[in-house]
Amino acid sequence: MEERARSCLLRFRHRLEQDIKPSYLMDHMVSDGVLSVDEEERIRTQPNRKDQAVALLELLLKKDNRAYISFYNALVKEAYDDLASLLQDDLPQMLPDAHNKSSDGSVAYVQAVLSEGGVPQRPVVFVNRPELVNRVREKLYRLLKEPGWVTVFGMAGSGKSVLAAEAVRDHRLIEECFPGGIHWLSIGQLDKPDLLVKIQSLCFRLEQSLDSQSLHRPSNSLDEAKERLRFLMLRRYPRALLILDDIWDSTVLKAFDIHCRILLTTRNRSLADSVSGAKYEVEVESGLDENKGLEILAKYTELNRLPEEARSIVRECKGSPLVVSLIGALLKEKPNRWDYYLRQLQQKQFKRIRKSSSYDYDALDQAMAASIEVLPDEHRELYKDLTVLEKDIKVPAKVLSVLWDLEAEEVEDILEEFVNKSLLFVDNHNKPYQYYLHDLQLDFLVEQNRTQLESLHTKVVHQYQQHYRDGPPTSGDEECLYWIRFLTYHMAKANLSQELYSLMFSLDWVSIKAQIMGPAHLINDYVEYGPILDKENSEVRSQFQEFLSLNGHQLEQRPFPDVVQLALSEPRSSEVYRQALLQAQDRTSAG
Ligand code: ADP
């Protein structure tokens, strides 16, 4: 039974024991099939009504959600309206007839739960790995009774995320272990402000699903966000599962050390050492067995009989799901190139500078280079532009439409081509769709275009300036968020120091960014780009930074305060004050 339901029974146990007539209620529960005739008999043998009631509640507390629902229904039928209303708020969120549902209904139910929690769908070409899936499920069942951690670990591209999503695609598991739902969070490599934003948006998502009217202001600090999440998970989502995908850093994990149920995927097996509670782990083998590898190639190419090279390709990349899928997608486009792709894999001609013992980078390079090579020339150039994206950052098509100076529709077509060729991934849970590169693809691009990074970032900045000649976007949509968050990053990487000073030494920019993203990100910018800004003027840099630190709390408030007013309280010698004064004078003269 759900924690919530059980705790509700415990809270009102005394009241219930005082008032109910068990024999009437048990009739309904027996006919619902949640109480056996033997159990009913045993309760009836108790000497009086009160003792029977005590025994019934004792038994009920050991039973499942369906028993709670049946007991509630029995109260309603027997006109115990007051008592029923006590239990009503904590009725488990379960379809009452879920056990009898047709398999279609069951699939729809699972799909609904997973999409609500943002769990990714299966890849277009998918092969089952039942043994691994079962191993993960088995560990998840250990979280039935108590919170804890299940770590799914393995090398890049071994299929951890796909496996995690598959493991929870199971009606019984959801219903028995995680009736509070499954909530997916993509983490990746991130710093503290980004982590704060992630947790904030998770809390926001959870609160929205409750139709909660209370709109919280965003939390100021990581500790505060963690507390809010703890409260939500404990009170509103007991027995929900959080899936944290691609964790790199134990400090990130600590933010989720809130006594709840967590499945995490990572390349680093020992991450969960730093957190408390029950822990289980599943290792994902880096490669698929040969037949599964061949199955992927067969599904992509739609061939019943695969050519000889197929087996060699799978062996050459050691069955890496990522590489086999990349090559499969290529062969779908160019079915005559079996021999060519095999040779490319074997020759490992683009040796990488960076070597890592645990990842099969060479094989991957081959596959990646090959994927890019088949693009038409002009699209290859556009793909190269993606080198400037930050790891794990998703962008909407509109950002690329500015970068490439192309119509939205054209951009969509190009992105679709990249996605189909497994060169890019799409997150289609929300509109607008967001696009992102696999870590390894990005590594590869950066490596390939190492000498051109500056000019690629410069292109981003110039395209932005061209498009937003009249001032930064303020709509708050995904595109606007991207620019407000990353413009400074691109400027810094492009070595466009002049542009960076004028942006960051401007009260207008500060005001816009604080309003859209909160002050934490801004302060982080001044710290991160401090060394560059200080070359121009370290005093002005520290004046802006101090202004933000002092007014951080105010800048969190909604409605958003008047920044010019705040800035007028700065010392007169401060650049922040000087700009505020000019604006105040402009306002007065404009009436
Ligand atoms: P990881 O999380 O270990 O880095 P992913 O789960 O993201 O790896 O998988 C990388 C890619 O490998 C996927 O995008 C998909 O193309 C392919 N892949 C992984 N697992 C499977 C599978 N079971 N069936 C088909 N393709 C898979």
Coordinates of C-alpha atoms and ligand atoms in Angstrom, one line a residue:
M1 CA 0.0 0.0 0.0
E2 CA 1.2 3.5 -0.7
E3 CA 2.9 5.3 2.1
R4 CA 0.3 8.0 1.9
A5 CA -2.6 5.7 2.2
R6 CA -1.0 3.7 5.0
S7 CA -0.2 6.8 6.9
C8 CA -3.8 8.0 6.5
L9 CA -5.1 4.7 7.9
L10 CA -2.7 5.0 10.8
R11 CA -3.8 8.5 11.5
F12 CA -7.5 7.7 11.6
R13 CA -7.2 4.2 12.9
H14 CA -8.6 5.1 16.3
R15 CA -11.6 6.9 14.8
L16 CA -12.3 4.0 12.4
E17 CA -12.0 1.4 15.1
Q18 CA -14.6 3.3 17.2
D19 CA -17.2 3.6 14.5
I20 CA -17.2 0.8 11.9
K21 CA -19.2 -2.4 11.8
P22 CA -16.7 -4.7 10.2
S23 CA -19.1 -7.5 9.2
Y24 CA -20.9 -5.1 6.7
L25 CA -17.7 -3.7 5.2
M26 CA -16.1 -7.1 4.9
D27 CA -18.9 -8.4 2.6
H28 CA -17.9 -5.8 0.1
M29 CA -14.2 -6.4 0.4
V30 CA -14.6 -10.1 0.0
S31 CA -16.7 -9.6 -3.2
D32 CA -14.0 -7.2 -4.4
G33 CA -11.5 -10.0 -4.0
V34 CA -9.2 -8.1 -1.6
L35 CA -10.1 -10.1 1.5
S36 CA -10.3 -13.9 1.5
V37 CA -13.1 -15.9 3.1
D38 CA -10.6 -17.3 5.6
E39 CA -9.5 -13.8 6.6
E40 CA -13.1 -12.8 7.1
E41 CA -13.8 -15.8 9.3
R42 CA -10.8 -15.1 11.4
I43 CA -12.0 -11.5 12.0
R44 CA -15.5 -12.7 12.8
T45 CA -14.2 -15.0 15.6
Q46 CA -13.2 -11.9 17.6
P47 CA -15.5 -11.5 20.6
N48 CA -17.0 -8.1 19.9
R49 CA -17.4 -5.4 17.3
K50 CA -14.5 -3.3 18.6
D51 CA -12.0 -6.2 18.5
Q52 CA -13.2 -7.1 15.0
A53 CA -12.6 -3.6 13.9
V54 CA -9.1 -3.6 15.4
A55 CA -8.3 -6.9 13.6
L56 CA -9.7 -5.6 10.3
L57 CA -7.5 -2.5 10.4
E58 CA -4.5 -4.5 11.4
L59 CA -5.0 -6.7 8.4
L60 CA -5.8 -3.9 6.0
L61 CA -2.6 -2.2 6.9
K62 CA -0.7 -5.2 5.5
K63 CA -2.5 -5.1 2.2
D64 CA -2.1 -3.2 -1.1
N65 CA -3.6 -0.2 -2.7
R66 CA -6.6 -2.1 -4.0
A67 CA -7.6 -3.1 -0.5
Y68 CA -7.5 0.5 0.6
I69 CA -9.7 1.5 -2.3
S70 CA -12.1 -1.3 -1.7
F71 CA -12.3 -0.4 2.0
Y72 CA -13.0 3.2 1.1
N73 CA -15.7 2.1 -1.4
A74 CA -17.3 -0.1 1.3
L75 CA -17.4 2.9 3.7
V76 CA -19.2 4.9 1.0
K77 CA -21.7 2.1 0.3
E78 CA -22.4 1.7 4.0
A79 CA -23.0 5.4 4.3
Y80 CA -20.1 6.1 6.6
D81 CA -19.7 9.4 4.7
D82 CA -17.6 11.1 7.4
L83 CA -15.2 8.3 7.6
A84 CA -14.9 7.9 3.9
S85 CA -14.1 11.6 3.6
L86 CA -11.2 11.1 5.9
L87 CA -9.7 8.6 3.6
Q88 CA -10.5 10.3 0.3
D89 CA -7.6 12.6 0.0
D90 CA -5.1 9.8 0.2
L91 CA -6.7 7.4 -2.2
P92 CA -3.8 5.8 -4.2
Q93 CA -3.4 7.2 -7.7
M94 CA -4.2 3.9 -9.3
L95 CA -6.7 2.8 -11.9
P96 CA -9.0 0.7 -9.8
D97 CA -9.3 -2.0 -12.4
A98 CA -5.7 -1.9 -13.5
H99 CA -5.1 -5.6 -12.9
N100 CA -7.9 -6.6 -15.2
K101 CA -7.0 -4.2 -18.0
S102 CA -6.4 -5.4 -21.5
S103 CA -2.8 -5.3 -22.6
D104 CA -3.6 -2.2 -24.8
G105 CA -4.9 -0.4 -21.8
S106 CA -1.9 -1.5 -19.8
V107 CA 0.5 -0.1 -22.5
A108 CA -1.4 3.1 -22.6
Y109 CA -1.2 3.4 -18.8
V110 CA 2.5 2.8 -18.8
Q111 CA 3.0 5.2 -21.6
A112 CA 1.0 7.9 -19.8
V113 CA 2.9 7.5 -16.6
L114 CA 6.3 7.6 -18.4
S115 CA 5.5 10.6 -20.6
E116 CA 4.2 12.5 -17.7
G117 CA 7.5 12.0 -16.0
G118 CA 9.6 12.8 -19.1
V119 CA 11.0 9.3 -19.6
P120 CA 12.4 9.1 -23.1
Q121 CA 10.8 6.8 -25.6
R122 CA 12.6 3.8 -27.2
P123 CA 15.1 4.7 -30.0
V124 CA 13.6 4.1 -33.5
V125 CA 15.6 0.9 -33.9
F126 CA 15.5 -1.0 -30.6
V127 CA 16.7 -4.4 -29.5
N128 CA 15.7 -5.9 -26.3
R129 CA 18.3 -6.9 -23.7
P130 CA 16.0 -8.9 -21.4
E131 CA 18.6 -10.2 -19.0
L132 CA 19.9 -6.7 -18.3
V133 CA 16.4 -5.2 -18.1
N134 CA 15.5 -7.9 -15.6
R135 CA 18.5 -7.3 -13.5
V136 CA 17.6 -3.6 -13.3
R137 CA 14.0 -4.4 -12.5
E138 CA 15.0 -6.9 -9.8
K139 CA 17.1 -4.1 -8.1
L140 CA 14.2 -1.7 -8.5
Y141 CA 11.9 -4.1 -6.6
R142 CA 14.3 -3.8 -3.7
L143 CA 13.1 -0.2 -3.4
L144 CA 9.6 -1.5 -2.8
K145 CA 9.8 -1.1 1.0
E146 CA 12.4 1.5 1.5
P147 CA 14.1 4.3 -0.3
G148 CA 17.5 3.7 -1.8
W149 CA 19.8 4.0 -4.9
V150 CA 20.1 1.8 -7.9
T151 CA 23.3 2.6 -10.0
V152 CA 23.4 1.6 -13.6
F153 CA 26.9 2.0 -14.7
G154 CA 29.0 1.3 -17.9
M155 CA 31.0 3.0 -20.6
A156 CA 29.8 5.7 -22.9
G157 CA 27.3 4.6 -25.5
S158 CA 26.8 1.2 -23.9
G159 CA 23.0 1.8 -23.7
K160 CA 22.6 2.8 -20.0
S161 CA 19.9 5.5 -20.6
V162 CA 18.0 3.3 -23.0
L163 CA 18.2 0.5 -20.5
A164 CA 17.0 2.7 -17.6
A165 CA 14.0 3.9 -19.6
E166 CA 13.2 0.3 -20.6
A167 CA 13.4 -1.1 -17.1
V168 CA 10.6 1.2 -15.9
R169 CA 8.4 0.4 -18.9
D170 CA 6.5 -2.1 -16.9
H171 CA 3.0 -1.9 -15.5
R172 CA 3.5 -4.1 -12.5
L173 CA 6.7 -2.4 -11.4
I174 CA 5.1 1.0 -11.6
E175 CA 2.0 0.0 -9.8
E176 CA 3.7 -2.0 -7.1
C177 CA 6.8 -0.1 -6.4
F178 CA 6.4 3.4 -7.8
P179 CA 2.7 4.4 -7.6
G180 CA 3.9 8.0 -7.1
G181 CA 5.2 8.0 -10.7
I182 CA 8.5 8.0 -12.5
H183 CA 10.4 11.2 -13.0
W184 CA 13.3 11.6 -15.4
L185 CA 16.0 14.2 -15.1
S186 CA 18.9 14.5 -17.6
I187 CA 21.9 15.7 -15.7
G188 CA 25.2 15.5 -17.6
Q189 CA 28.2 17.6 -16.7
L190 CA 27.0 20.7 -15.0
D191 CA 28.0 23.3 -12.4
K192 CA 26.2 24.5 -9.4
P193 CA 24.0 27.2 -10.9
D194 CA 22.9 24.7 -13.6
L195 CA 22.1 22.1 -11.0
L196 CA 20.1 24.6 -9.1
V197 CA 18.1 25.4 -12.3
K198 CA 17.6 21.7 -12.9
I199 CA 16.2 21.0 -9.4
Q200 CA 14.1 24.1 -9.6
S201 CA 12.5 23.0 -12.8
L202 CA 11.9 19.5 -11.4
C203 CA 10.1 21.0 -8.4
F204 CA 8.2 23.2 -10.7
R205 CA 7.2 20.2 -12.8
L206 CA 6.1 18.2 -9.7
E207 CA 4.1 21.0 -8.3
Q208 CA 2.4 21.6 -11.6
S209 CA 1.2 18.0 -11.8
L210 CA -0.4 18.5 -8.5
D211 CA -2.4 21.4 -9.9
S212 CA -0.9 23.3 -7.0
Q213 CA -2.0 26.8 -6.8
S214 CA 0.9 27.9 -4.7
L215 CA 3.5 29.3 -7.1
H216 CA 6.8 29.3 -5.2
R217 CA 9.5 31.8 -6.1
P218 CA 12.6 30.0 -7.4
S219 CA 14.9 28.8 -4.6
N220 CA 17.9 31.0 -4.0
S221 CA 20.4 28.3 -3.0
L222 CA 21.0 24.7 -3.6
D223 CA 20.3 23.9 0.0
E224 CA 16.9 25.6 -0.3
A225 CA 16.1 23.8 -3.5
K226 CA 17.1 20.5 -2.0
E227 CA 14.8 21.1 1.0
R228 CA 11.9 21.9 -1.3
L229 CA 12.5 18.8 -3.3
R230 CA 12.7 16.7 -0.1
F231 CA 9.4 18.1 1.1
L232 CA 7.7 17.4 -2.2
M233 CA 9.0 13.9 -2.5
L234 CA 8.2 13.0 1.1
R235 CA 4.7 14.6 1.3
R236 CA 3.3 14.6 -2.2
Y237 CA 5.2 12.0 -4.1
P238 CA 6.0 9.2 -1.6
R239 CA 7.1 6.1 -3.4
A240 CA 7.9 7.9 -6.7
L241 CA 11.1 7.0 -8.6
L242 CA 13.6 9.7 -9.7
I243 CA 15.8 8.7 -12.6
L244 CA 19.0 10.8 -12.8
D245 CA 20.5 10.2 -16.2
D246 CA 24.2 10.6 -16.7
I247 CA 25.7 11.7 -13.4
W248 CA 29.4 12.7 -13.3
D249 CA 29.9 14.2 -10.0
S250 CA 29.1 13.1 -6.5
T251 CA 28.3 16.6 -5.4
V252 CA 25.4 16.5 -7.8
L253 CA 24.3 13.2 -6.2
K254 CA 24.4 14.7 -2.8
A255 CA 21.8 17.3 -3.7
F256 CA 19.5 14.3 -4.2
D257 CA 20.4 12.6 -1.0
I258 CA 16.9 13.2 0.4
H259 CA 15.8 9.8 1.4
C260 CA 13.9 8.9 -1.7
R261 CA 14.0 6.3 -4.4
I262 CA 16.6 6.9 -7.2
L263 CA 17.8 5.2 -10.3
L264 CA 21.0 6.8 -11.7
T265 CA 23.0 6.1 -14.8
T266 CA 26.7 6.9 -14.8
R267 CA 30.1 6.0 -16.2
N268 CA 31.5 6.1 -12.7
R269 CA 30.6 3.1 -10.6
S270 CA 31.6 4.5 -7.2
L271 CA 29.5 7.7 -7.3
A272 CA 26.9 6.4 -4.9
D273 CA 29.5 5.8 -2.2
S274 CA 29.1 9.4 -1.1
V275 CA 25.4 9.2 -0.3
S276 CA 23.5 7.4 2.4
G277 CA 20.9 4.6 2.3
A278 CA 20.5 1.2 0.7
K279 CA 22.5 0.8 -2.6
Y280 CA 22.3 -1.6 -5.4
E281 CA 24.1 -1.7 -8.7
V282 CA 23.9 -3.1 -12.2
E283 CA 26.8 -3.2 -14.6
V284 CA 26.0 -2.7 -18.3
E285 CA 28.3 -4.6 -20.6
S286 CA 29.9 -2.3 -23.1
G287 CA 28.8 -4.3 -26.1
L288 CA 25.8 -6.2 -27.3
D289 CA 26.3 -9.8 -28.1
E290 CA 26.8 -10.5 -31.8
N291 CA 23.2 -11.5 -32.6
K292 CA 21.8 -8.4 -31.0
G293 CA 24.3 -6.3 -32.9
L294 CA 23.3 -8.0 -36.2
E295 CA 19.7 -7.4 -35.3
I296 CA 20.2 -3.7 -35.1
L297 CA 21.9 -3.7 -38.5
A298 CA 19.1 -5.8 -39.9
K299 CA 16.4 -3.5 -38.6
Y300 CA 18.1 -0.4 -40.0
T301 CA 18.7 -1.9 -43.4
E302 CA 15.5 -3.9 -43.5
L303 CA 17.5 -6.9 -44.8
N304 CA 16.6 -10.5 -44.1
R305 CA 20.0 -11.8 -45.0
L306 CA 22.9 -9.6 -44.0
P307 CA 26.1 -9.6 -46.0
E308 CA 29.3 -11.1 -44.6
E309 CA 30.7 -7.7 -43.5
A310 CA 27.9 -7.3 -41.0
R311 CA 29.4 -9.7 -38.5
S312 CA 32.8 -8.1 -38.9
I313 CA 31.4 -4.6 -38.3
V314 CA 29.8 -5.8 -35.1
R315 CA 33.0 -7.4 -34.0
E316 CA 35.1 -4.5 -35.0
C317 CA 33.3 -2.1 -32.7
K318 CA 32.9 -4.7 -30.0
G319 CA 29.1 -4.6 -30.3
S320 CA 28.9 -1.0 -29.0
P321 CA 25.2 -0.1 -29.3
L322 CA 26.0 3.4 -30.1
V323 CA 28.5 2.6 -32.9
V324 CA 26.4 -0.2 -34.4
S325 CA 23.4 2.2 -34.4
L326 CA 25.4 4.9 -36.1
I327 CA 26.6 2.6 -38.8
G328 CA 23.2 1.1 -39.1
A329 CA 21.7 4.5 -39.8
L330 CA 24.4 5.1 -42.4
L331 CA 23.7 1.9 -44.2
K332 CA 20.1 2.7 -44.3
E333 CA 21.0 5.7 -46.5
K334 CA 23.8 4.0 -48.4
P335 CA 23.0 0.3 -48.6
N336 CA 26.0 -0.5 -50.8
R337 CA 28.7 0.7 -48.4
W338 CA 29.1 -2.4 -46.2
D339 CA 32.6 -2.9 -47.2
Y340 CA 33.5 0.7 -47.1
Y341 CA 32.3 1.3 -43.5
L342 CA 33.9 -1.9 -42.4
R343 CA 37.3 -0.8 -43.8
Q344 CA 36.8 2.6 -42.1
L345 CA 36.3 1.0 -38.8
Q346 CA 39.3 -1.3 -39.3
Q347 CA 41.7 1.3 -40.4
K348 CA 41.0 3.6 -37.5
Q349 CA 42.6 6.3 -39.6
F350 CA 41.6 9.3 -37.5
K351 CA 43.6 8.5 -34.5
R352 CA 42.6 10.7 -31.6
I353 CA 45.1 12.7 -29.5
R354 CA 43.2 12.0 -26.4
K355 CA 43.2 8.4 -25.4
S356 CA 41.1 6.8 -22.7
S357 CA 41.5 3.3 -21.6
S358 CA 37.8 2.8 -20.9
Y359 CA 36.2 4.2 -24.0
D360 CA 36.4 2.9 -27.4
Y361 CA 37.1 6.3 -28.9
D362 CA 38.8 5.1 -32.0
A363 CA 36.0 2.9 -33.2
L364 CA 33.7 5.7 -32.4
D365 CA 35.6 8.2 -34.4
Q366 CA 35.4 6.1 -37.4
A367 CA 31.7 5.8 -37.1
M368 CA 31.2 9.5 -36.4
A369 CA 33.5 10.7 -39.2
A370 CA 31.7 8.4 -41.6
S371 CA 28.3 9.7 -40.5
I372 CA 29.4 13.3 -41.2
E373 CA 31.0 12.4 -44.5
V374 CA 27.8 11.4 -46.1
L375 CA 26.1 14.7 -45.4
P376 CA 25.8 17.0 -48.4
D377 CA 28.6 19.6 -48.4
E378 CA 26.4 22.5 -47.2
H379 CA 24.9 20.5 -44.4
R380 CA 28.3 19.3 -43.3
E381 CA 29.2 22.9 -42.8
L382 CA 26.1 23.5 -40.7
Y383 CA 26.8 20.5 -38.6
K384 CA 30.2 21.8 -37.9
D385 CA 28.6 24.9 -36.4
L386 CA 27.2 22.7 -33.6
T387 CA 30.7 22.3 -32.3
V388 CA 30.1 25.4 -30.2
L389 CA 27.3 24.0 -28.1
E390 CA 27.9 23.3 -24.5
K391 CA 27.8 19.7 -23.4
D392 CA 24.3 18.4 -22.5
I393 CA 22.7 21.7 -23.5
K394 CA 19.6 21.4 -25.6
V395 CA 18.7 24.0 -28.1
P396 CA 15.4 24.8 -29.9
A397 CA 15.4 25.1 -33.7
K398 CA 15.0 28.8 -33.5
V399 CA 18.5 29.3 -32.1
L400 CA 19.9 27.5 -35.1
S401 CA 17.7 29.5 -37.4
V402 CA 19.5 32.6 -36.1
L403 CA 22.9 30.9 -36.3
W404 CA 22.4 29.7 -39.8
D405 CA 20.3 32.6 -41.0
L406 CA 17.7 30.2 -42.4
E407 CA 13.9 29.9 -42.4
A408 CA 12.5 27.9 -39.5
E409 CA 11.1 25.2 -41.9
E410 CA 14.4 24.7 -43.6
V411 CA 16.1 24.4 -40.3
E412 CA 13.6 21.8 -39.2
D413 CA 14.3 19.7 -42.3
I414 CA 18.0 19.8 -41.7
L415 CA 17.7 18.9 -38.1
E416 CA 15.4 16.0 -39.0
E417 CA 18.1 14.8 -41.4
F418 CA 20.7 15.0 -38.6
V419 CA 18.5 13.1 -36.2
N420 CA 17.7 10.4 -38.7
K421 CA 21.4 9.9 -39.3
S422 CA 21.9 9.5 -35.5
L423 CA 24.1 12.6 -35.6
L424 CA 21.8 14.5 -33.3
F425 CA 19.2 13.7 -30.7
V426 CA 15.9 15.3 -30.2
D427 CA 13.9 15.7 -27.1
N428 CA 10.3 15.7 -28.2
H429 CA 8.7 15.7 -24.8
N430 CA 7.9 19.4 -24.9
K431 CA 7.2 21.8 -27.7
P432 CA 9.2 23.3 -29.1
Y433 CA 11.4 20.3 -29.6
Q434 CA 14.9 20.6 -28.4
Y435 CA 18.0 19.2 -30.0
Y436 CA 21.3 18.0 -28.5
L437 CA 24.5 16.2 -29.3
H438 CA 25.6 13.0 -27.7
D439 CA 28.7 13.7 -25.5
L440 CA 30.9 11.7 -27.8
Q441 CA 29.6 13.4 -30.9
L442 CA 30.5 16.7 -29.3
D443 CA 33.9 15.5 -28.2
F444 CA 34.5 14.4 -31.7
L445 CA 33.4 17.7 -33.3
V446 CA 35.6 19.7 -30.9
E447 CA 38.5 17.5 -31.7
Q448 CA 38.0 17.8 -35.5
N449 CA 37.5 21.5 -35.4
R450 CA 40.0 22.4 -32.7
T451 CA 41.7 25.1 -34.8
Q452 CA 38.5 26.8 -35.8
L453 CA 36.8 27.1 -32.4
E454 CA 37.3 30.8 -32.1
S455 CA 35.8 31.5 -35.5
L456 CA 32.9 29.2 -34.9
H457 CA 32.0 31.0 -31.7
T458 CA 32.5 34.4 -33.4
K459 CA 30.0 33.3 -36.0
V460 CA 27.4 32.7 -33.3
V461 CA 28.0 36.1 -31.7
H462 CA 27.8 37.9 -35.0
Q463 CA 24.7 36.1 -36.1
Y464 CA 23.1 37.0 -32.8
Q465 CA 24.1 40.6 -33.1
Q466 CA 22.7 40.7 -36.6
H467 CA 19.4 39.3 -35.6
Y468 CA 19.0 41.2 -32.4
R469 CA 20.2 44.6 -33.5
D470 CA 17.6 46.4 -31.4
G471 CA 18.3 44.7 -28.1
P472 CA 18.3 41.3 -26.5
P473 CA 15.2 39.0 -26.7
T474 CA 13.0 39.2 -23.6
S475 CA 10.2 36.8 -24.4
G476 CA 11.3 34.2 -21.9
D477 CA 10.8 31.4 -24.5
E478 CA 13.4 28.6 -25.0
E479 CA 15.2 30.6 -27.7
C480 CA 15.4 33.7 -25.5
L481 CA 16.7 31.6 -22.6
Y482 CA 19.4 30.2 -24.7
W483 CA 20.8 33.6 -25.8
I484 CA 20.5 35.2 -22.4
R485 CA 22.3 32.3 -20.8
F486 CA 25.0 31.5 -23.3
L487 CA 25.8 34.7 -25.2
T488 CA 28.5 35.6 -22.7
Y489 CA 29.9 32.1 -23.1
H490 CA 30.2 32.4 -26.8
M491 CA 31.8 35.8 -26.6
A492 CA 34.4 34.5 -24.2
K493 CA 35.2 31.5 -26.3
A494 CA 35.3 33.7 -29.4
N495 CA 37.8 36.0 -27.7
L496 CA 35.5 38.9 -28.4
S497 CA 36.6 40.7 -25.2
Q498 CA 35.3 44.1 -26.4
E499 CA 31.8 42.7 -26.9
L500 CA 32.0 40.9 -23.6
Y501 CA 32.9 44.1 -21.7
S502 CA 30.2 46.2 -23.3
L503 CA 27.6 43.5 -22.5
M504 CA 28.6 42.8 -19.0
F505 CA 29.3 46.3 -18.0
S506 CA 25.8 47.3 -19.0
L507 CA 23.0 47.8 -16.4
D508 CA 20.4 47.0 -19.1
W509 CA 21.9 43.5 -19.7
V510 CA 22.2 42.9 -16.0
S511 CA 18.6 43.8 -15.5
I512 CA 17.4 41.6 -18.4
K513 CA 19.4 38.6 -17.4
A514 CA 18.5 38.8 -13.7
Q515 CA 14.9 39.1 -14.6
I516 CA 15.0 36.1 -16.9
M517 CA 17.4 33.8 -15.2
G518 CA 17.8 35.0 -11.6
P519 CA 21.0 36.5 -10.2
A520 CA 22.9 33.3 -9.5
H521 CA 23.7 32.8 -13.2
L522 CA 24.8 36.4 -13.6
I523 CA 27.1 36.3 -10.6
N524 CA 28.5 33.2 -11.9
D525 CA 29.3 35.0 -15.2
Y526 CA 31.2 37.7 -13.4
V527 CA 33.2 35.0 -11.6
E528 CA 33.8 32.9 -14.6
Y529 CA 34.8 35.7 -17.0
G530 CA 36.4 37.8 -14.2
P531 CA 39.9 37.3 -15.6
I532 CA 38.9 38.6 -19.0
L533 CA 36.8 41.5 -17.7
D534 CA 39.6 42.5 -15.3
K535 CA 41.9 43.2 -18.2
E536 CA 39.5 46.0 -19.3
N537 CA 38.6 47.3 -15.8
S538 CA 38.7 45.3 -12.7
E539 CA 37.1 48.1 -10.6
V540 CA 34.0 48.2 -12.8
R541 CA 33.8 44.4 -12.8
S542 CA 33.8 44.3 -9.0
Q543 CA 31.3 47.1 -8.8
F544 CA 28.8 45.1 -10.9
Q545 CA 29.6 42.0 -9.0
E546 CA 29.1 43.7 -5.6
F547 CA 25.8 45.2 -6.8
L548 CA 24.5 41.8 -7.6
S549 CA 25.7 40.1 -4.4
L550 CA 24.2 42.8 -2.3
N551 CA 20.9 42.9 -4.2
G552 CA 20.7 39.2 -5.0
H553 CA 17.7 38.7 -2.7
Q554 CA 15.8 41.6 -4.2
L555 CA 16.4 40.4 -7.7
E556 CA 14.8 37.1 -6.9
Q557 CA 11.5 38.8 -6.0
R558 CA 8.5 38.8 -8.3
P559 CA 7.2 41.3 -9.4
F560 CA 10.7 42.2 -10.4
P561 CA 12.1 45.3 -8.7
D562 CA 13.1 48.5 -10.5
V563 CA 16.8 47.9 -11.1
V564 CA 17.5 51.5 -11.8
Q565 CA 16.1 52.4 -8.3
L566 CA 18.3 49.7 -6.7
A567 CA 21.3 50.9 -8.6
L568 CA 20.8 54.5 -7.5
S569 CA 21.7 53.3 -3.9
E570 CA 25.2 52.3 -5.1
P571 CA 28.1 54.5 -4.2
R572 CA 28.3 57.6 -6.5
S573 CA 31.7 56.5 -7.7
S574 CA 30.3 53.2 -9.0
E575 CA 29.7 52.6 -12.8
V576 CA 26.5 51.0 -11.8
Y577 CA 25.3 54.2 -10.2
R578 CA 26.5 56.3 -13.2
Q579 CA 24.4 54.2 -15.6
A580 CA 21.4 54.3 -13.3
L581 CA 21.6 58.0 -13.0
L582 CA 21.7 58.5 -16.8
Q583 CA 18.6 56.3 -17.2
A584 CA 16.8 58.1 -14.4
Q585 CA 17.5 61.4 -16.1
D586 CA 16.3 60.0 -19.4
R587 CA 13.1 58.9 -17.7
T588 CA 12.5 62.3 -16.3
S589 CA 13.1 64.1 -19.5
A590 CA 10.8 61.6 -21.3
G591 CA 8.2 62.6 -18.8
Ligands
ADP1 P1 24.7 5.6 -22.6 O1 23.6 6.2 -21.7 O2 25.3 4.4 -22.0 O3 25.7 6.6 -23.0 P2 22.6 5.4 -24.5 O4 21.6 4.6 -23.7 O5 22.3 6.8 -24.6 O6 24.0 5.1 -23.9 O7 22.7 4.7 -25.9 C1 23.5 5.3 -26.9 C2 22.9 4.9 -28.3 O8 23.0 3.5 -28.5 C3 21.4 5.2 -28.4 O9 21.1 6.5 -28.8 C4 20.9 4.1 -29.4 O10 21.1 4.6 -30.7 C5 21.9 3.0 -29.2 N1 21.3 2.0 -28.3 C6 21.4 1.8 -27.0 N2 20.7 0.8 -26.5 C7 20.0 0.3 -27.5 C8 19.1 -0.8 -27.7 N3 18.7 -1.6 -26.7 N4 18.6 -1.0 -28.9 C9 19.0 -0.3 -30.0 N5 19.9 0.8 -29.9 C10 20.4 1.0 -28.7

